[in-house]
């Protein structure tokens, strides 16, 4: 905060661990953990005072870099004309605390979308440029995690200023910190530290290795693009369509989903109008509406489009998978649809 950053980190709210502005260590989910399964999320007390002893919750950091709603411009009636007022955004300086390896990978994927295409998103660029990132290597995996399959975790390897591993050993509670940038090193000098002993770094490595062995899910990714391209008519799409509610939860919680729509809002006087950009979901009928109707009118076509985009067409579009294996879409699907199970079902019964 002394360096004019607004710290943002995990905190307990409404029965979940979410990301929000924080001011002190006490705001972190001290002594809390989460229990997750397909369609299940529950907070539980831990028997220690771990600060980062949970997995990931419904929020991802995209809500700070690519906000759910953002005003693009305003228009005011002036005499017989209209005056357009562009939005002057003062980009926030966020210090993100507690970013997991899969989330760093998701940010790198969104960087590609927003910064490396023909159109550069200036708002995202300004927010992204100002970040200070404190990554946390995962000390436990959830039952819906599969970052190891997606080669996205559980250890943060790039894209952070500092990366910490939390160690709880009997009465000892400490952090092994790795420097990832000059700014991270500089900030670390203001904190009481000492060089880590070999035994301490080995303990930190063991924690991450144990987490890697605890993944609740796996996904076979070899040839998944070709598998999906060759199975547009697989009967499994009908099966999943019978369960999918097309609620769009999976897209809202996914740290890589980036689609938006624009909405025009006017007041009753007719003197004032605004254009807003809002998160959109490919599970809505409107999303694929073109002249005369929606291209993807059925829930089968919408689920198939989402899964195929994440794992296959994303590769052609952006050069990587669109999935980092965070497991959020499995946990937060109200009917427990599991992306790993759907891919397995297609793979096991290739037509
Ligand atoms: S897969 Fe689940 S979360 Fe996604 S739209 Fe269908 S019901 Fe909703
Ligand atoms: S598709 Fe699901 S598991 Fe993959 S990154 Fe998105 S929310 Fe996470």
Short mmCIF file of C-alpha atoms and ligand atoms in Angstrom, two decimals:
data_model
loop_
_atom_site.label_atom_id
_atom_site.label_comp_id
_atom_site.label_asym_id
_atom_site.label_seq_id
_atom_site.Cartn_x
_atom_site.Cartn_y
_atom_site.Cartn_z
CA UNK A 1 0.00 0.00 0.00
CA UNK A 2 2.99 2.32 0.68
CA UNK A 3 3.91 1.83 -2.96
CA UNK A 4 0.43 2.94 -4.05
CA UNK A 5 -0.85 -0.52 -4.82
CA UNK A 6 -4.35 -1.63 -3.90
CA UNK A 7 -3.89 -5.14 -2.49
CA UNK A 8 -6.41 -7.68 -3.74
CA UNK A 9 -6.52 -11.14 -2.29
CA UNK A 10 -8.61 -14.04 -1.05
CA UNK A 11 -11.16 -13.38 1.67
CA UNK A 12 -14.17 -15.20 3.10
CA UNK A 13 -17.53 -13.84 1.99
CA UNK A 14 -20.99 -15.39 1.62
CA UNK A 15 -19.74 -18.88 2.37
CA UNK A 16 -16.97 -18.86 -0.21
CA UNK A 17 -13.39 -17.69 -0.63
CA UNK A 18 -13.52 -14.88 -3.14
CA UNK A 19 -11.08 -12.23 -4.36
CA UNK A 20 -11.56 -8.66 -3.18
CA UNK A 21 -9.67 -5.65 -1.92
CA UNK A 22 -7.91 -6.43 1.35
CA UNK A 23 -6.05 -4.28 3.86
CA UNK A 24 -4.48 -6.68 6.38
CA UNK A 25 -3.43 -10.29 6.89
CA UNK A 26 -6.56 -10.78 9.01
CA UNK A 27 -8.65 -10.27 5.85
CA UNK A 28 -7.17 -13.47 4.37
CA UNK A 29 -9.02 -16.79 4.90
CA UNK A 30 -6.93 -17.63 7.97
CA UNK A 31 -7.67 -21.19 9.12
CA UNK A 32 -10.22 -21.91 6.37
CA UNK A 33 -10.21 -24.51 3.64
CA UNK A 34 -12.64 -25.52 0.92
CA UNK A 35 -14.14 -28.86 0.04
CA UNK A 36 -15.00 -29.31 -3.62
CA UNK A 37 -16.59 -31.88 -5.89
CA UNK A 38 -18.66 -31.68 -9.05
CA UNK A 39 -21.47 -29.26 -8.15
CA UNK A 40 -20.24 -29.02 -4.55
CA UNK A 41 -18.39 -26.25 -2.69
CA UNK A 42 -18.21 -25.96 1.08
CA UNK A 43 -15.96 -24.04 3.48
CA UNK A 44 -14.51 -25.90 6.44
CA UNK A 45 -12.32 -24.91 9.38
CA UNK A 46 -8.73 -26.17 9.30
CA UNK A 47 -6.94 -27.27 12.44
CA UNK A 48 -4.16 -24.73 11.79
CA UNK A 49 -3.82 -21.04 10.92
CA UNK A 50 -2.82 -21.43 7.27
CA UNK A 51 -3.34 -18.27 5.19
CA UNK A 52 -3.55 -20.04 1.83
CA UNK A 53 -4.84 -23.47 2.87
CA UNK A 54 -7.62 -23.65 0.31
CA UNK A 55 -7.78 -24.31 -3.45
CA UNK A 56 -9.55 -21.81 -5.74
CA UNK A 57 -13.01 -20.30 -5.35
CA UNK A 58 -15.64 -18.98 -7.75
CA UNK A 59 -13.72 -15.80 -8.56
CA UNK A 60 -10.75 -15.54 -10.85
CA UNK A 61 -8.43 -12.56 -11.29
CA UNK A 62 -10.03 -11.74 -14.62
CA UNK A 63 -12.64 -9.72 -12.76
CA UNK A 64 -9.90 -7.15 -12.01
CA UNK A 65 -8.21 -7.17 -15.43
CA UNK A 66 -11.32 -7.68 -17.55
CA UNK A 67 -14.19 -6.44 -15.33
CA UNK A 68 -17.67 -7.99 -15.59
CA UNK A 69 -19.16 -4.58 -16.51
CA UNK A 70 -17.37 -1.53 -17.89
CA UNK A 71 -18.80 1.69 -19.29
CA UNK A 72 -17.34 2.42 -22.71
CA UNK A 73 -18.82 5.86 -23.38
CA UNK A 74 -21.67 8.24 -22.63
CA UNK A 75 -23.75 10.44 -24.90
CA UNK A 76 -25.65 13.62 -23.97
CA UNK A 77 -28.24 15.43 -26.05
CA UNK A 78 -27.08 18.96 -26.76
CA UNK A 79 -29.60 21.15 -28.56
CA UNK A 80 -30.36 19.38 -31.82
CA UNK A 81 -27.19 17.28 -31.66
CA UNK A 82 -25.54 14.63 -29.52
CA UNK A 83 -22.22 14.90 -27.69
CA UNK A 84 -20.22 11.71 -27.16
CA UNK A 85 -18.04 11.53 -24.05
CA UNK A 86 -15.33 8.90 -23.99
CA UNK A 87 -14.64 7.11 -20.74
CA UNK A 88 -11.54 8.35 -18.94
CA UNK A 89 -10.31 5.33 -17.01
CA UNK A 90 -7.68 5.77 -14.34
CA UNK A 91 -6.18 2.28 -14.35
CA UNK A 92 -5.95 0.83 -10.84
CA UNK A 93 -2.60 -0.39 -9.50
CA UNK A 94 -3.43 -3.79 -8.10
CA UNK A 95 -1.14 -6.01 -6.05
CA UNK A 96 -2.66 -9.47 -6.54
CA UNK A 97 -1.93 -11.67 -3.53
CA UNK A 98 -2.31 -15.43 -3.66
CA UNK A 99 -2.29 -16.08 -7.41
CA UNK A 100 -2.05 -19.81 -8.18
CA UNK A 101 0.01 -21.34 -10.97
CA UNK A 102 -3.06 -22.22 -13.05
CA UNK A 103 -4.25 -18.64 -12.66
CA UNK A 104 -0.93 -17.26 -13.89
CA UNK A 105 -1.30 -19.48 -16.93
CA UNK A 106 -4.87 -18.23 -17.42
CA UNK A 107 -3.59 -14.63 -17.33
CA UNK A 108 -0.99 -15.48 -19.96
CA UNK A 109 -3.79 -16.93 -22.11
CA UNK A 110 -5.93 -13.80 -21.71
CA UNK A 111 -2.85 -11.65 -22.52
CA UNK A 112 -2.73 -13.41 -25.86
CA UNK A 113 -6.41 -12.68 -26.46
CA UNK A 114 -6.40 -9.03 -25.39
CA UNK A 115 -2.88 -7.87 -26.21
CA UNK A 116 -1.54 -9.94 -29.05
CA UNK A 117 -4.31 -9.87 -31.62
CA UNK A 118 -5.20 -7.32 -34.28
CA UNK A 119 -7.14 -5.31 -31.69
CA UNK A 120 -5.38 -4.45 -28.44
CA UNK A 121 -7.78 -3.92 -25.52
CA UNK A 122 -6.48 -0.65 -24.03
CA UNK A 123 -8.33 -1.06 -20.73
CA UNK A 124 -6.93 -4.56 -20.14
CA UNK A 125 -3.48 -3.39 -21.21
CA UNK A 126 -3.47 -0.51 -18.69
CA UNK A 127 -4.66 -2.75 -15.84
CA UNK A 128 -2.23 -5.52 -16.72
CA UNK A 129 0.77 -3.20 -16.97
CA UNK A 130 0.38 -1.97 -13.41
CA UNK A 131 0.17 -5.36 -11.66
CA UNK A 132 2.32 -6.62 -8.83
CA UNK A 133 1.81 -10.37 -8.42
CA UNK A 134 2.45 -12.48 -5.36
CA UNK A 135 1.97 -16.08 -6.44
CA UNK A 136 1.31 -18.93 -4.03
CA UNK A 137 2.40 -22.46 -4.81
CA UNK A 138 -0.46 -24.79 -3.99
CA UNK A 139 -0.13 -26.73 -0.74
CA UNK A 140 -3.10 -28.95 -1.51
CA UNK A 141 -5.19 -29.90 -4.52
CA UNK A 142 -8.96 -30.02 -4.70
CA UNK A 143 -11.07 -32.89 -5.95
CA UNK A 144 -11.86 -31.01 -9.16
CA UNK A 145 -8.27 -29.83 -9.89
CA UNK A 146 -6.40 -31.17 -12.94
CA UNK A 147 -3.72 -28.53 -13.59
CA UNK A 148 -1.05 -31.23 -13.85
CA UNK A 149 -2.81 -32.69 -16.92
CA UNK A 150 -2.89 -29.23 -18.49
CA UNK A 151 0.75 -28.53 -17.54
CA UNK A 152 -0.38 -25.41 -15.70
CA UNK A 153 0.53 -26.13 -12.07
CA UNK A 154 0.73 -26.58 -9.16
CA UNK A 155 4.06 -24.67 -9.01
CA UNK A 156 4.28 -21.10 -10.29
CA UNK A 157 7.15 -20.97 -12.76
CA UNK A 158 6.80 -17.57 -14.49
CA UNK A 159 4.80 -14.36 -14.52
CA UNK A 160 5.12 -13.34 -10.86
CA UNK A 161 7.05 -10.76 -8.83
CA UNK A 162 7.24 -13.02 -5.79
CA UNK A 163 6.19 -16.65 -5.34
CA UNK A 164 5.69 -18.13 -1.90
CA UNK A 165 5.23 -21.61 -0.53
CA UNK A 166 3.50 -21.72 2.82
CA UNK A 167 5.00 -24.22 5.27
CA UNK A 168 3.30 -25.40 8.46
CA UNK A 169 5.58 -27.73 10.39
CA UNK A 170 4.48 -28.39 13.94
CA UNK A 171 4.77 -25.06 15.75
CA UNK A 172 6.64 -23.45 12.83
CA UNK A 173 4.75 -21.43 10.23
CA UNK A 174 6.88 -19.79 7.55
CA UNK A 175 7.05 -18.92 3.86
CA UNK A 176 9.73 -19.86 1.37
CA UNK A 177 9.85 -16.96 -1.09
CA UNK A 178 11.18 -16.94 -4.62
CA UNK A 179 11.96 -13.66 -6.38
CA UNK A 180 10.55 -13.31 -9.89
CA UNK A 181 11.33 -9.69 -10.80
CA UNK A 182 13.48 -6.73 -9.78
CA UNK A 183 10.44 -5.09 -8.25
CA UNK A 184 9.72 -8.24 -6.26
CA UNK A 185 13.32 -8.33 -4.97
CA UNK A 186 13.11 -4.67 -4.09
CA UNK A 187 9.92 -5.12 -2.09
CA UNK A 188 11.33 -8.18 -0.33
CA UNK A 189 14.07 -6.01 1.13
CA UNK A 190 11.41 -4.22 3.18
CA UNK A 191 10.28 -7.50 4.78
CA UNK A 192 12.10 -9.42 7.45
CA UNK A 193 13.72 -12.34 5.61
CA UNK A 194 16.80 -14.53 5.69
CA UNK A 195 18.25 -16.95 3.14
CA UNK A 196 16.29 -20.19 3.24
CA UNK A 197 18.08 -23.26 4.58
CA UNK A 198 18.39 -26.21 2.20
CA UNK A 199 16.03 -28.21 4.40
CA UNK A 200 13.44 -25.44 4.13
CA UNK A 201 13.54 -25.24 0.34
CA UNK A 202 13.39 -29.03 0.20
CA UNK A 203 10.32 -28.97 2.42
CA UNK A 204 8.71 -26.39 0.13
CA UNK A 205 9.49 -28.55 -2.92
CA UNK A 206 8.02 -31.60 -1.18
CA UNK A 207 4.79 -29.74 -0.48
CA UNK A 208 4.34 -28.83 -4.14
CA UNK A 209 5.26 -32.35 -5.27
CA UNK A 210 2.69 -33.80 -2.87
CA UNK A 211 0.07 -31.42 -4.26
CA UNK A 212 0.88 -32.57 -7.80
CA UNK A 213 0.17 -36.12 -6.68
CA UNK A 214 -3.21 -35.19 -5.17
CA UNK A 215 -5.04 -34.04 -8.31
CA UNK A 216 -8.70 -34.90 -8.03
CA UNK A 217 -9.14 -35.21 -11.79
CA UNK A 218 -7.02 -35.97 -14.85
CA UNK A 219 -7.50 -35.29 -18.54
CA UNK A 220 -5.75 -37.07 -21.39
CA UNK A 221 -4.81 -34.18 -23.68
CA UNK A 222 -2.84 -36.00 -26.40
CA UNK A 223 -4.72 -35.57 -29.68
CA UNK A 224 -7.72 -33.95 -27.98
CA UNK A 225 -8.09 -31.39 -30.77
CA UNK A 226 -8.34 -34.05 -33.48
CA UNK A 227 -10.58 -36.17 -31.25
CA UNK A 228 -13.11 -33.36 -30.90
CA UNK A 229 -12.91 -32.27 -34.55
CA UNK A 230 -13.68 -35.85 -35.61
CA UNK A 231 -16.58 -36.30 -33.20
CA UNK A 232 -19.02 -33.46 -33.77
CA UNK A 233 -21.79 -36.05 -34.05
CA UNK A 234 -20.83 -38.21 -31.10
CA UNK A 235 -23.89 -39.39 -29.09
CA UNK A 236 -22.27 -38.05 -25.91
CA UNK A 237 -23.28 -34.52 -26.96
CA UNK A 238 -26.94 -35.60 -26.70
CA UNK A 239 -26.24 -37.14 -23.33
CA UNK A 240 -24.67 -33.98 -21.89
CA UNK A 241 -27.39 -31.82 -23.44
CA UNK A 242 -29.98 -33.70 -21.37
CA UNK A 243 -28.18 -32.52 -18.22
CA UNK A 244 -26.88 -29.07 -19.17
CA UNK A 245 -29.09 -26.18 -18.02
CA UNK A 246 -27.25 -23.69 -20.30
CA UNK A 247 -26.92 -21.46 -17.23
CA UNK A 248 -23.50 -20.19 -18.31
CA UNK A 249 -21.92 -20.67 -14.85
CA UNK A 250 -18.99 -22.53 -16.38
CA UNK A 251 -18.13 -19.56 -18.57
CA UNK A 252 -18.49 -17.00 -15.76
CA UNK A 253 -16.14 -18.85 -13.40
CA UNK A 254 -13.62 -19.86 -16.07
CA UNK A 255 -10.44 -17.76 -15.79
CA UNK A 256 -9.83 -17.82 -19.54
CA UNK A 257 -13.35 -17.16 -20.95
CA UNK A 258 -13.32 -13.62 -22.29
CA UNK A 259 -16.47 -13.02 -24.36
CA UNK A 260 -18.41 -9.80 -23.96
CA UNK A 261 -21.48 -8.11 -25.31
CA UNK A 262 -22.38 -4.43 -25.42
CA UNK A 263 -25.55 -2.90 -24.05
CA UNK A 264 -26.99 0.53 -24.67
CA UNK A 265 -28.72 2.10 -21.67
CA UNK A 266 -30.85 5.25 -21.82
CA UNK A 267 -32.65 7.18 -19.12
CA UNK A 268 -36.32 8.06 -19.25
CA UNK A 269 -35.66 11.69 -20.19
CA UNK A 270 -34.05 10.70 -23.49
CA UNK A 271 -31.23 13.14 -22.73
CA UNK A 272 -28.59 10.65 -21.70
CA UNK A 273 -27.33 7.31 -23.03
CA UNK A 274 -24.48 4.99 -22.12
CA UNK A 275 -22.77 2.04 -23.74
CA UNK A 276 -21.61 -0.74 -21.41
CA UNK A 277 -19.43 -3.76 -22.09
CA UNK A 278 -20.52 -6.81 -20.08
CA UNK A 279 -19.33 -10.39 -19.78
CA UNK A 280 -21.32 -12.64 -22.06
CA UNK A 281 -21.63 -16.39 -22.30
CA UNK A 282 -21.74 -18.68 -25.32
CA UNK A 283 -24.50 -20.55 -23.47
CA UNK A 284 -27.04 -17.79 -24.17
CA UNK A 285 -29.29 -17.89 -27.23
CA UNK A 286 -28.38 -14.30 -28.09
CA UNK A 287 -24.69 -15.06 -28.24
CA UNK A 288 -24.88 -16.66 -31.68
CA UNK A 289 -27.79 -14.57 -32.97
CA UNK A 290 -27.27 -13.41 -36.52
CA UNK A 291 -29.81 -12.17 -39.04
CA UNK A 292 -32.86 -14.41 -38.75
CA UNK A 293 -32.00 -16.48 -35.69
CA UNK A 294 -29.43 -18.13 -33.46
CA UNK A 295 -26.81 -20.39 -35.00
CA UNK A 296 -26.66 -22.48 -31.83
CA UNK A 297 -30.29 -22.87 -30.85
CA UNK A 298 -29.97 -26.15 -28.93
CA UNK A 299 -28.23 -26.79 -25.61
CA UNK A 300 -26.35 -29.61 -27.36
CA UNK A 301 -24.80 -27.21 -29.86
CA UNK A 302 -23.96 -24.68 -27.15
CA UNK A 303 -22.22 -27.17 -24.85
CA UNK A 304 -20.39 -28.69 -27.81
CA UNK A 305 -19.23 -25.25 -28.94
CA UNK A 306 -17.94 -24.37 -25.45
CA UNK A 307 -16.02 -27.57 -24.85
CA UNK A 308 -14.69 -27.72 -28.41
CA UNK A 309 -13.55 -24.10 -28.23
CA UNK A 310 -11.78 -24.59 -24.89
CA UNK A 311 -9.86 -27.67 -25.90
CA UNK A 312 -9.60 -27.63 -29.70
CA UNK A 313 -10.41 -24.49 -31.72
CA UNK A 314 -8.65 -22.39 -29.07
CA UNK A 315 -5.45 -24.13 -30.10
CA UNK A 316 -5.91 -23.02 -33.70
CA UNK A 317 -6.98 -19.53 -32.64
CA UNK A 318 -4.42 -18.73 -29.93
CA UNK A 319 -1.79 -21.50 -30.08
CA UNK A 320 -2.61 -23.14 -26.73
CA UNK A 321 -5.41 -24.89 -24.91
CA UNK A 322 -8.05 -22.60 -23.42
CA UNK A 323 -8.19 -24.74 -20.29
CA UNK A 324 -5.74 -24.61 -17.38
CA UNK A 325 -7.35 -27.36 -15.31
CA UNK A 326 -8.50 -25.14 -12.42
CA UNK A 327 -11.67 -27.23 -12.03
CA UNK A 328 -13.99 -24.26 -11.44
CA UNK A 329 -16.41 -25.23 -14.23
CA UNK A 330 -16.84 -28.64 -12.57
CA UNK A 331 -17.34 -27.33 -9.03
CA UNK A 332 -19.69 -24.51 -10.01
CA UNK A 333 -21.83 -26.43 -12.51
CA UNK A 334 -25.16 -26.77 -10.70
CA UNK A 335 -25.67 -30.24 -12.17
CA UNK A 336 -22.04 -31.35 -11.79
CA UNK A 337 -21.11 -31.68 -15.47
CA UNK A 338 -17.42 -32.51 -15.59
CA UNK A 339 -15.31 -31.46 -18.60
CA UNK A 340 -12.80 -34.27 -17.91
CA UNK A 341 -15.56 -36.87 -17.82
CA UNK A 342 -17.10 -35.59 -21.05
CA UNK A 343 -13.77 -35.81 -22.91
CA UNK A 344 -13.15 -39.27 -21.48
CA UNK A 345 -16.59 -40.45 -22.57
CA UNK A 346 -15.93 -39.34 -26.15
CA UNK A 347 -12.42 -40.80 -26.15
CA UNK A 348 -13.58 -44.15 -24.78
CA UNK A 349 -16.31 -44.53 -27.39
CA UNK A 350 -14.91 -42.99 -30.54
CA UNK A 351 -17.38 -43.53 -33.36
S1 LIG B 1 -22.25 -27.25 -18.24
FE1 LIG B 1 -23.13 -26.82 -16.20
S2 LIG B 1 -22.43 -24.74 -15.69
FE2 LIG B 1 -22.10 -24.99 -17.89
S3 LIG B 1 -23.98 -24.18 -18.82
FE3 LIG B 1 -24.30 -26.40 -18.56
S4 LIG B 1 -25.33 -26.60 -16.55
FE4 LIG B 1 -24.45 -24.51 -16.63
S1 LIG B 2 -12.54 -24.95 -18.73
FE1 LIG B 2 -12.99 -25.37 -16.56
S2 LIG B 2 -11.16 -26.34 -15.72
FE2 LIG B 2 -10.59 -25.39 -17.69
S3 LIG B 2 -9.81 -23.34 -17.12
FE3 LIG B 2 -12.01 -23.08 -17.57
S4 LIG B 2 -13.04 -23.33 -15.57
FE4 LIG B 2 -10.94 -24.11 -15.34
#
